[in-house]
Structures are given as C-alpha cells and as structure tokens.
XYZ file of C-alpha atoms in Angstrom:
597
model
C -2.868 -42.355 37.657
C 0.038 -43.305 39.923
C 0.614 -46.358 42.184
C 1.537 -45.695 45.798
C 4.899 -46.798 47.002
C 2.927 -48.732 49.625
C 2.054 -51.312 46.981
C 4.789 -53.626 45.831
C 4.462 -56.059 42.936
C 5.827 -59.486 43.804
C 5.976 -62.785 41.951
C 2.521 -63.682 43.252
C 0.817 -60.430 42.285
C -0.262 -57.422 44.303
C 0.152 -57.544 48.121
C -0.028 -55.097 50.962
C 3.240 -54.061 52.550
C 3.684 -54.638 56.268
C 3.438 -50.911 56.906
C 0.137 -50.445 55.076
C -2.904 -50.647 57.327
C -6.128 -52.147 55.954
C -8.517 -49.459 54.702
C -12.169 -49.120 55.537
C -13.007 -50.836 52.265
C -11.447 -54.019 53.542
C -9.349 -55.163 50.563
C -7.312 -52.381 48.953
C -5.232 -54.790 46.888
C -8.292 -56.206 45.145
C -9.668 -52.739 44.477
C -6.384 -51.556 43.061
C -6.087 -54.650 40.905
C -9.536 -53.980 39.461
C -8.711 -50.352 38.751
C -5.444 -50.980 36.930
C -6.899 -53.807 34.856
C -9.846 -51.680 33.699
C -8.037 -48.369 33.292
C -8.011 -46.696 29.854
C -4.342 -45.786 30.286
C -1.629 -48.336 29.853
C 0.478 -49.225 32.893
C 3.908 -50.828 32.786
C 6.171 -51.816 35.655
C 9.866 -51.866 34.781
C 13.006 -52.497 36.746
C 15.755 -49.942 36.841
C 17.287 -51.527 33.712
C 14.085 -51.009 31.755
C 12.920 -54.653 31.680
C 9.160 -55.054 31.826
C 7.875 -56.983 34.819
C 4.170 -56.363 34.404
C 1.684 -54.551 32.149
C -2.066 -54.031 32.285
C -4.641 -54.888 29.577
C -4.868 -51.250 28.431
C -1.175 -51.378 27.472
C -1.986 -54.381 25.302
C -4.892 -52.488 23.651
C -2.612 -49.525 22.945
C 0.453 -51.395 21.637
C -0.985 -54.709 20.393
C 1.524 -56.702 22.474
C 0.306 -59.134 25.171
C 1.817 -59.094 28.630
C 3.444 -62.499 27.944
C 5.086 -61.202 24.711
C 6.839 -58.322 26.376
C 7.592 -59.529 29.908
C 11.350 -59.410 30.485
C 11.953 -57.204 27.431
C 12.680 -53.510 27.200
C 10.087 -51.384 25.303
C 12.899 -49.952 23.167
C 13.300 -53.377 21.619
C 9.868 -53.481 20.011
C 8.018 -50.157 20.247
C 10.346 -47.633 18.599
C 9.863 -46.667 14.903
C 12.574 -47.900 12.518
C 14.250 -44.495 12.275
C 14.632 -44.276 16.053
C 15.932 -47.761 16.849
C 18.711 -48.037 19.458
C 21.973 -49.801 18.790
C 22.379 -53.213 20.515
C 24.996 -51.910 22.964
C 22.699 -48.984 23.905
C 19.870 -51.425 24.630
C 22.108 -53.742 26.630
C 23.517 -50.922 28.745
C 20.245 -49.062 29.297
C 19.482 -47.974 32.825
C 17.018 -45.372 34.100
C 18.602 -42.123 35.180
C 16.820 -41.860 38.514
C 17.679 -38.170 38.854
C 15.884 -37.485 35.579
C 13.042 -39.989 35.786
C 11.558 -38.836 39.045
C 7.859 -39.142 39.836
C 5.797 -36.838 37.616
C 8.353 -36.661 34.783
C 6.605 -36.619 31.388
C 7.775 -37.486 27.903
C 5.966 -37.430 24.551
C 7.359 -39.933 22.097
C 6.318 -41.501 18.812
C 5.924 -45.292 19.092
C 4.937 -48.167 16.821
C 2.188 -50.674 17.466
C 2.596 -54.368 16.764
C 0.773 -53.940 13.442
C 3.303 -51.274 12.391
C 1.004 -48.304 12.913
C 2.690 -45.266 14.418
C 1.119 -43.433 17.351
C 2.006 -40.729 19.838
C 2.583 -42.007 23.380
C 2.422 -39.668 26.376
C 4.535 -41.254 29.130
C 4.294 -40.257 32.790
C 6.833 -41.784 35.178
C 6.483 -42.715 38.864
C 9.409 -44.044 40.815
C 8.972 -46.701 43.534
C 11.826 -46.286 45.966
C 13.664 -49.277 47.428
C 16.587 -49.846 49.773
C 18.944 -50.344 46.841
C 19.028 -48.809 43.386
C 18.705 -52.185 41.710
C 15.503 -52.842 43.628
C 13.971 -49.530 42.498
C 11.018 -49.861 40.128
C 9.511 -47.506 37.568
C 5.805 -47.376 36.841
C 5.001 -45.757 33.486
C 1.548 -44.448 32.635
C 1.008 -44.653 28.849
C -1.615 -42.602 27.024
C -2.327 -42.786 23.290
C -2.544 -39.062 22.473
C -2.317 -39.381 18.685
C -5.594 -37.556 18.107
C -4.607 -34.761 20.452
C -1.182 -34.415 18.801
C -2.704 -34.418 15.324
C -5.334 -31.903 16.411
C -2.601 -29.763 17.906
C -0.589 -30.082 14.688
C -3.645 -29.001 12.687
C -4.204 -26.065 15.020
C -0.533 -25.150 14.801
C -0.667 -25.362 11.019
C -3.776 -23.190 11.034
C -2.093 -20.734 13.371
C 0.950 -20.567 11.110
C -1.261 -20.117 8.033
C -3.266 -17.357 9.685
C -0.071 -15.720 10.884
C 1.348 -15.872 7.362
C -1.865 -14.432 5.914
C -1.819 -11.637 8.490
C 1.791 -10.814 7.682
C 1.697 -11.198 3.889
C -0.219 -9.461 1.143
C -2.513 -11.987 -0.516
C -2.054 -10.608 -4.045
C 1.724 -10.159 -4.202
C 3.087 -12.417 -1.446
C 5.095 -9.514 -0.033
C 4.852 -8.739 3.670
C 2.306 -6.225 4.932
C 2.802 -2.748 6.362
C 2.313 -4.125 9.896
C 5.052 -6.750 9.443
C 7.637 -4.423 7.922
C 6.864 -1.822 10.586
C 7.537 -4.441 13.253
C 10.769 -5.401 11.497
C 11.895 -1.766 11.240
C 11.275 -1.262 14.943
C 13.442 -4.292 15.722
C 16.186 -3.063 13.369
C 16.137 0.380 14.967
C 16.384 -1.095 18.457
C 19.267 -3.377 17.469
C 20.961 -0.598 15.491
C 20.940 1.819 18.415
C 23.159 -0.491 20.428
C 25.686 -0.648 17.580
C 25.198 2.967 16.373
C 24.305 1.580 12.932
C 22.679 3.296 9.992
C 19.361 2.075 8.664
C 18.332 2.172 5.007
C 14.803 2.518 3.691
C 13.383 2.630 0.160
C 9.816 3.666 -0.667
C 8.443 2.945 -4.144
C 5.329 4.266 -5.854
C 4.194 3.266 -9.338
C 3.740 6.063 -11.861
C 0.231 6.442 -13.329
C -0.876 3.021 -12.064
C -4.457 4.280 -11.802
C -4.499 4.732 -15.579
C -3.897 0.983 -16.052
C -6.786 0.099 -13.741
C -9.086 2.629 -15.404
C -8.156 1.719 -18.974
C -7.569 -2.036 -18.797
C -9.397 -3.220 -15.682
C -8.386 -4.439 -12.253
C -7.196 -7.843 -13.501
C -4.503 -6.087 -15.529
C -3.704 -3.899 -12.515
C -3.365 -6.981 -10.291
C -1.043 -8.617 -12.829
C 1.113 -5.473 -12.840
C 1.314 -5.492 -9.037
C 2.395 -9.145 -9.047
C 5.007 -8.288 -11.667
C 6.328 -5.448 -9.516
C 6.523 -7.784 -6.520
C 8.590 -10.212 -8.603
C 10.954 -7.425 -9.659
C 11.348 -6.343 -6.038
C 12.162 -9.879 -4.886
C 14.689 -10.321 -7.697
C 16.447 -6.979 -7.198
C 16.429 -6.905 -3.393
C 17.065 -10.643 -2.934
C 18.344 -11.481 0.548
C 19.439 -7.911 1.280
C 16.118 -6.677 2.597
C 12.450 -7.179 3.334
C 9.950 -5.922 0.743
C 6.365 -4.993 1.605
C 3.270 -3.790 -0.168
C 2.015 -0.990 2.076
C -0.818 0.392 -0.074
C -2.531 0.097 -3.446
C 0.576 0.676 -5.580
C 2.998 1.635 -2.814
C 5.887 -0.530 -1.682
C 8.578 -0.341 0.986
C 11.946 -2.049 1.375
C 13.806 -2.272 4.687
C 17.330 -3.689 4.731
C 18.533 -6.475 7.017
C 22.033 -5.130 7.553
C 23.517 -1.621 7.583
C 23.850 -0.334 4.011
C 25.847 2.415 2.363
C 24.453 5.183 0.223
C 26.047 3.917 -2.995
C 24.606 0.434 -2.445
C 21.139 1.883 -1.892
C 21.448 3.993 -5.052
C 22.532 0.966 -7.119
C 19.527 -1.032 -5.918
C 17.149 1.872 -6.594
C 18.576 2.429 -10.106
C 18.321 -1.245 -11.005
C 14.796 -1.431 -9.591
C 13.560 1.582 -11.577
C 15.315 0.371 -14.739
C 13.637 -3.040 -14.496
C 10.240 -1.457 -13.824
C 10.561 0.801 -16.871
C 10.601 -2.191 -19.235
C 7.236 -3.040 -20.879
C 5.338 -5.816 -19.107
C 3.675 -8.528 -21.253
C 0.291 -9.352 -19.670
C -2.578 -11.168 -21.391
C -1.191 -10.648 -24.902
C -0.615 -6.937 -24.260
C 2.432 -4.948 -23.205
C 1.993 -2.389 -20.452
C 4.379 0.463 -19.870
C 4.843 1.116 -16.182
C 7.445 2.890 -14.118
C 8.070 4.021 -10.616
C 9.481 6.705 -8.367
C 11.512 5.992 -5.251
C 12.382 7.822 -2.055
C 15.602 6.863 -0.266
C 16.525 7.352 3.378
C 19.773 6.562 5.168
C 19.485 7.457 8.841
C 21.355 7.044 12.118
C 19.512 4.524 14.290
C 20.406 6.504 17.402
C 18.793 9.695 16.085
C 15.605 8.613 14.345
C 12.353 6.978 15.414
C 10.128 4.668 13.400
C 7.475 7.240 12.497
C 10.076 9.850 11.577
C 11.988 7.358 9.418
C 8.921 6.418 7.367
C 7.885 10.073 7.113
C 11.319 10.935 5.696
C 10.847 8.219 3.071
C 7.442 9.656 2.155
C 8.941 13.130 1.764
C 11.723 11.835 -0.500
C 9.200 9.847 -2.568
C 6.973 12.891 -2.991
C 9.985 14.910 -4.170
C 10.867 12.203 -6.703
C 7.343 12.256 -8.156
C 7.267 16.054 -8.282
C 10.631 16.191 -10.058
C 9.387 14.239 -13.047
C 8.795 10.644 -11.903
C 10.785 7.617 -13.038
C 13.631 8.535 -10.698
C 14.755 8.328 -7.087
C 15.336 11.122 -4.618
C 17.265 11.192 -1.338
C 15.814 12.630 1.825
C 17.783 15.673 3.011
C 17.310 18.171 5.814
C 16.571 20.876 3.234
C 13.892 18.644 1.714
C 12.430 18.073 5.169
C 12.307 21.798 5.874
C 10.593 22.440 2.530
C 8.090 19.705 3.306
C 7.289 21.193 6.702
C 6.799 24.577 5.051
C 4.498 23.024 2.448
C 2.563 21.167 5.127
C 1.909 24.417 6.957
C 0.894 26.042 3.662
C -1.499 23.181 2.909
C -3.020 23.487 6.370
C -3.642 27.178 5.707
C -5.043 26.405 2.256
C -7.438 23.833 3.720
C -8.610 26.372 6.257
C -9.142 28.999 3.547
C -10.977 26.487 1.365
C -13.264 25.732 4.272
C -14.086 29.405 4.790
C -14.088 30.326 1.081
C -11.192 32.702 1.630
C -9.987 32.687 -1.981
C -9.760 35.554 -4.452
C -11.478 35.554 -7.834
C -9.645 37.322 -10.656
C -11.136 38.071 -14.054
C -9.624 38.952 -17.428
C -11.667 40.114 -20.446
C -11.553 38.516 -23.896
C -11.739 40.939 -26.835
C -13.204 40.430 -30.307
C -10.788 42.030 -32.810
C -13.455 42.455 -35.487
C -16.496 43.512 -33.443
C -14.165 45.669 -31.303
C -15.792 44.750 -28.007
C -15.371 42.634 -24.903
C -17.115 39.290 -25.471
C -16.414 37.421 -22.258
C -14.264 36.870 -19.191
C -11.943 34.161 -18.020
C -12.022 33.630 -14.253
C -9.326 32.187 -12.004
C -9.362 31.289 -8.303
C -6.271 32.692 -6.588
C -4.988 32.071 -3.084
C -2.928 34.379 -0.889
C 0.107 32.198 -0.188
C 1.788 32.984 3.174
C 5.069 33.898 1.477
C 4.501 34.027 -2.293
C 1.464 36.301 -2.611
C -1.466 35.522 -4.902
C -0.972 32.220 -6.725
C -3.072 29.653 -8.570
C -3.087 27.034 -5.768
C -3.620 24.174 -8.227
C -0.072 24.645 -9.486
C 1.153 23.610 -6.026
C -0.938 20.459 -5.964
C -0.705 16.960 -7.392
C -3.579 15.954 -9.654
C -3.595 12.452 -8.136
C -2.915 13.190 -4.456
C -4.847 16.461 -4.108
C -7.879 15.877 -6.335
C -10.343 16.937 -3.626
C -8.535 20.234 -3.024
C -8.338 20.942 -6.754
C -12.033 20.171 -7.193
C -12.963 22.598 -4.396
C -10.793 25.345 -5.908
C -12.400 24.902 -9.331
C -15.887 24.857 -7.865
C -15.124 28.162 -6.104
C -14.031 29.679 -9.438
C -17.128 28.347 -11.180
C -19.660 29.450 -8.557
C -18.113 32.880 -7.969
C -17.568 33.403 -11.698
C -21.237 32.720 -12.427
C -22.292 35.086 -9.639
C -20.034 37.895 -10.888
C -21.069 37.470 -14.518
C -24.561 38.595 -13.551
C -23.175 41.955 -12.385
C -20.970 42.335 -15.472
C -23.861 41.542 -17.808
C -25.902 44.237 -16.113
C -22.998 46.722 -16.135
C -22.115 46.216 -19.817
C -25.541 45.714 -21.282
C -23.937 43.228 -23.721
C -23.900 39.409 -23.999
C -20.814 37.969 -22.285
C -19.337 34.511 -22.078
C -17.661 32.909 -19.062
C -14.475 30.811 -19.337
C -13.143 28.695 -16.476
C -10.197 26.281 -16.239
C -11.238 22.773 -15.172
C -9.228 19.598 -14.690
C -9.899 15.883 -14.328
C -10.418 16.483 -10.592
C -13.782 18.060 -11.466
C -14.601 16.539 -14.844
C -14.113 12.913 -13.746
C -16.807 13.292 -11.088
C -19.879 11.480 -12.501
C -22.151 14.067 -10.836
C -20.272 17.105 -12.170
C -22.357 17.640 -15.319
C -25.592 17.697 -13.317
C -23.985 20.070 -10.823
C -22.843 22.376 -13.637
C -26.321 22.514 -15.130
C -27.820 23.286 -11.730
C -25.293 26.043 -10.981
C -25.996 27.724 -14.319
C -29.761 27.506 -13.762
C -29.430 28.972 -10.260
C -27.319 31.861 -11.620
C -29.620 32.441 -14.597
C -26.689 31.904 -16.940
C -27.032 30.068 -20.241
C -24.984 26.894 -20.434
C -24.191 27.771 -24.057
C -22.325 30.876 -22.829
C -19.920 28.789 -20.720
C -16.482 27.697 -21.944
C -14.523 24.955 -20.179
C -10.789 25.426 -20.654
C -8.264 22.602 -20.513
C -4.775 23.775 -19.605
C -2.055 21.341 -20.818
C 0.100 22.297 -17.838
C -2.317 20.470 -15.542
C -4.401 18.337 -17.926
C -2.487 15.504 -19.592
C -3.282 13.877 -22.932
C -4.286 10.752 -20.988
C -6.834 12.827 -19.086
C -8.274 14.171 -22.346
C -8.725 10.646 -23.696
C -10.250 9.371 -20.452
C -12.596 12.363 -20.210
C -13.569 12.431 -23.880
C -17.109 11.128 -23.284
C -17.659 13.688 -20.512
C -16.430 16.533 -22.707
C -18.591 15.409 -25.613
C -21.604 15.274 -23.308
C -20.905 18.799 -22.057
C -20.554 20.055 -25.629
C -23.884 18.433 -26.471
C -25.394 20.359 -23.542
C -24.160 23.583 -25.110
C -20.798 24.209 -23.440
C -17.747 25.077 -25.463
C -14.399 23.380 -24.780
C -11.174 25.333 -25.185
C -7.635 24.007 -25.340
C -5.679 26.571 -23.341
C -2.048 27.609 -23.881
C -1.801 25.801 -27.216
C 1.781 25.938 -28.464
C 3.386 25.729 -25.014
C 5.929 23.016 -24.249
C 3.257 20.912 -22.523
C 0.725 21.015 -25.375
C 0.794 19.225 -28.694
C -1.258 17.889 -31.573
C -2.271 14.907 -29.429
C -4.194 17.199 -27.124
C -5.497 19.175 -30.093
C -7.125 16.021 -31.456
C -8.025 14.154 -28.260
C -9.436 17.064 -26.251
C -12.419 17.436 -28.576
C -12.060 21.205 -28.182
C -13.820 23.698 -30.413
C -11.711 26.687 -29.383
C -7.917 27.190 -29.262
C -6.127 29.673 -27.030
C -2.641 30.406 -28.354
C 0.061 30.338 -25.685
C 1.681 33.675 -24.693
C 5.021 32.033 -25.489
C 4.143 32.259 -29.207
C 2.983 35.877 -28.953
C 6.192 37.128 -27.319
C 8.379 38.976 -29.897
C 5.732 38.402 -32.551
C 6.712 41.733 -34.137
C 10.384 40.778 -34.595
C 10.365 36.996 -34.983
C 9.427 35.658 -38.396
C 9.414 32.092 -37.026
C 6.880 32.936 -34.327
C 4.711 34.715 -36.894
C 4.781 31.645 -39.119
C 3.887 29.414 -36.150
C 0.933 31.575 -35.165
C -0.239 31.710 -38.772
C -0.025 27.902 -38.961
C -2.055 27.538 -35.756
C -4.715 29.950 -37.013
C -4.945 28.093 -40.338
C -5.067 24.727 -38.584
C -7.886 25.942 -36.330
C -9.797 27.243 -39.360
C -9.646 23.812 -41.018
C -11.289 22.311 -37.913
C -13.717 25.240 -37.571
C -12.153 26.246 -34.226
C -12.244 29.789 -32.913
C -8.886 31.227 -31.858
C -7.942 33.430 -28.906
C -4.387 34.766 -28.574
C -3.178 35.050 -24.961
C -0.721 37.487 -23.439
C -1.142 40.243 -26.005
C 0.648 43.329 -24.666
C 1.276 45.746 -27.550
C -0.726 47.278 -30.414
C 1.773 45.882 -32.941
C 1.013 42.343 -31.774
C -2.718 43.026 -31.940
C -2.435 44.263 -35.536
C -0.383 41.250 -36.686
C -2.867 38.858 -35.096
C -5.792 40.580 -36.790
C -4.003 40.425 -40.141
C -3.281 36.700 -39.629
C -6.978 36.017 -39.082
C -6.990 35.614 -35.290
C -10.470 36.536 -34.032
C -9.979 37.213 -30.321
C -7.246 38.342 -27.968
C -6.710 38.355 -24.223
C -3.967 40.114 -22.291
C -2.700 43.356 -20.764
C -3.476 45.364 -23.906
C -7.170 44.874 -23.108
C -6.848 44.542 -19.337
C -4.696 42.780 -16.766
C -6.341 40.354 -14.354
C -8.760 42.266 -12.126
C -10.944 41.698 -9.121
C -14.700 41.536 -9.854
C -15.227 45.119 -8.656
C -12.368 46.375 -10.836
C -13.721 44.372 -13.787
C -17.152 45.934 -13.314
C -15.666 49.457 -13.413
C -13.503 48.549 -16.388
C -16.301 47.143 -18.508
C -18.368 50.296 -17.903
C -15.558 52.612 -18.929
C -13.828 50.527 -21.554
C -13.085 52.173 -24.893
C -10.578 50.372 -27.078
C -8.310 52.565 -29.217
C -7.832 50.969 -32.603
C -4.238 51.098 -33.805
C-alpha cells in the first residue's frame, strides 16, 4: 500500500494539496486517514535523514513501540538486533540514498521488537518528491513476514534434504549413479576446453553375494558401509565416490590425474579391502576388483568412458579377482568381439542351435558300456565347437549357463532312449551341472518331471560337479540340494578329481558318491611312478568312502591295464570312444566290441 505524492503530512495531520481536486467521496483525507490507521501493515514516514515523523498503529503492533516513543528517532537506533547495530557515527551521518531507495524498492531485514523478540520485516519504500532533497520524504510499508520466512526456510531445508537424499545412497552415504554421472559430464565438458585427461575407477566386490547368502543382509549392509568408509579414506578430497549398484562403486576424480597416481590409489584401495572386517563379533574376508580408465576428454563421451571402465573391471575379475586392470584398445577390441559372440550365443540358445556330444563310460570288469556323459557344445564363430560355459561368468551369466545345462539335460534324456533301444542294455546318463541350475529352488521338481516325461529312471542319472566351474563355496551352499537329489535316487559325481582346481575340501563338501579321476593324473601313467601312486591313493580313498571311481582321458591299453590292476572300476576316454554326436554314438554302441589287452 503506497501513499500518493498528492498527500503531504504536515504538523497538523493529513491535508489535501492545492493541486488535488476533491473526489466524489467528498473527503479523501479522512478516508485515507481511516485506511492507514486500520491497515494490517505498518506505515512509517521518515525524512531523508531517516528520522521518523509519523507511524500508524499497525507499526506499533508489529514493533511494540508507540508513535510517541519513536518520533524523531531513526529505526536503526532501536529496531536492529544486537549483532547488527550501527556505530554512532554511522547513525549520525545516515541519509537515504535516493537513487537506491526509489518507489517500489524492497528489502527483507531481521528486526527486534521492543520485548526483544526477533522478527523478519519486509520493507517496501515509496519516495515523496519535493522541491529540495531535504524536503523529500520516505514512506516505508512494514510487513511482519516471520511466518513466511520460517515456512520458506523449512521448505528450503526440506528441498535440500530431498536433494541430498536423491543424490546420496541411503545405506553408505556415497553419491548415487545419477549424481556421479552428472559430475562426470561436467568434468568432461570442462576438460575438453583444457584438453585434460579424465580418470575413472570402477570397483566391484569379490563374492559379495556369498556374504549375503551365508550371513544375511545385515552383515552385507555392514560390509557395504565398511567399503564406503575405505573409499572415503583412500580417495579423500581427490575424487567423488559413488555406489552405482548392489556391490558396485565408481570413483571420478576432481582434477586431471596421472596413471601412476591412479594405480597407487587402486592398489591402496584393494589392499585395505583385503583386510578382514570385524562385524558383529565376526571377521569377514572381502576383497575387490577394479577397472581403471585414463582418457582424453576431447576424444571420449560419457557413455563410452563408463563402458571402458566396465570392460576393464570385467577383465580384472576374469584374471583372478583381487586386482586392478587398465582399459586398453586391445581390451576394447576383445570385448567387442566377445559381445558379438554373446549375441550369437543368445540367438542360438533361443533357437536351440547347440550340439550335443556324448562319450561312453566303460566298466573294466563287466567289459561293457554302462552309461554316457553328455555335453552341450556351441559352434563358436572363430574357435569351433566349445563348451560355452567356459566362456561365461558363474555370477554374471547364470541364466545363460542354466539354459545351456537344461539343453544338455533334455537332449541327453531324449537320446538315451535311442541308445537304450540300440544297445539292449541298461545305461546311465551323466551330465555336468553348476550352481546356475542347482540353486534354482524349482530345479529338483523340473528334473523329476523331465525324467518322467522321457521314461528315464531318476536312479540312472548322475549329476557331475566340475571343480573348474563349481567352487567349494558352491558345494557347501548347495549341500542340502545335493542331498535331496541323492535321496531321490540321483548319484553325484565329483568330476576331474586331482586337477589343480579340485581338492579334499570338495571331496568332503560335495557329498558325492562317485569320483572321476582327472586326465592330468592318467597322462604318463605307464612311466610315472608318482602318478601311479597318486591314482592308487585316490582309488583307495574312494574305497574307504564307498565311492565308485571313473578314470578320465584313458587313451592306451597300458593305462587301462594299470587302472584295472589298481582297482579302478570304470574308465572314460578315447580308448573306448572319443566324444560323438548322438547318431555316431548310436552306431558305436551297436557295433562296439572291446578288445581286452
């Protein structure tokens, strides 16, 4: 609410100027006087030196000061909080800057009432022009906006809290993928102008899922918070750390970094993560793998940069975990080749375009074929027939692995019907399975149904666990499943026993009732006394646990004879038959006559 320059306040109160014509209401001065005295907003008339000449009742309600108490004084003398008081010379020399305090100028300021209470005062200024500067007057509209300011402060605090929550991971306090992506984009844009390099580190915890599965999510959450603390300590003020997935983290660096600096940070980070973590009276062993990227800001985009980090991280995990790996052009080319191969594999899995190979197992004492091991093979674009599971990660490609194993199981059961008819003899079926299949809670029911549909006895099925792709941890985790399958009639075989990947831990924890001796122990069996002793020890060990034994990779009659003399019951390998297609296996089993040496 502003007063017209046509109204001038004199010693005797409000009066019409000579130039102001009477309005149709008859007495404008009386009306105006009523309005200003009953207005909710405070009104103050000050001279150009800030001295108060008049104030309305609302100003008294707002400040607590009567018009008589403040007339002739400047508001700065009594209304400012203690921490904003003006010095005496500033008060004495105060004068309105008429260029600044023009009509409509607003100012929000914290004031103090007479009772000492602080409040927020919204001031709006109107200037009443006069012939001289000293005769100029200022009318100030005062509004107590404390509630509005406090409400705004609450809303601003809420906005900041919501913004923080949106940009930070609730569990670890690290920033989110969206925030670090935004930061990376800004760094790339700034770096292009300076032709800088940008550094990126991607971190993935090794076997974190095992902690969640074995000890519960509370332990997993504690581990993630621990990792976040390690990241903050190691990275410090050099970069921004984010949690971008379940157990995946990313670090972007504020300033250009050098390769050696990035390597030092990665080494320290992995070293600190490798130390046991005390959580809830237990100590957990964790570790991590890291992918490093150092790229030219002028030559890389955001998506490409992150993709390079993913490629380097994948290479680090494939190379043995617990280490870091740099992104290189050669690594990128290999990744692109693998991506194309995986696309072809997915297409072939969809259409069932895999090849089933079969290899017979031979009973040395009964002198006959007793069963077949089946394997799903894939025609790789450049490497020929391969076991596609060996190209895959048990954690990242579980669905692919499960589909491959189901193909082997279904096709193997179908082909066994033909072989049973062709041989006229009872035959067993052996198939390699991994945690990708066995950890599925519906797998056992599926297996039973598949055997029923094929008319194949569950007791004639052997599930083989290959230590190259089934870890000891998997055996322990799957122990109940394996025991349940054994109760249903299946046999469980520990494949390739005696290889570098296998050991007594798997022998005990797998719950197997059949051992398949690795071809690495059969090689040079005729000439190596040590290998003969090892095989003999394995056969004797299996006998103590009432395990049957199958020797793999048997090529020569001399090896077959030694194995028979050592008490090995079954063999499998080229001496009986190489891996064959189902049609070749059917012909072979019809014609097979083993020559005893």
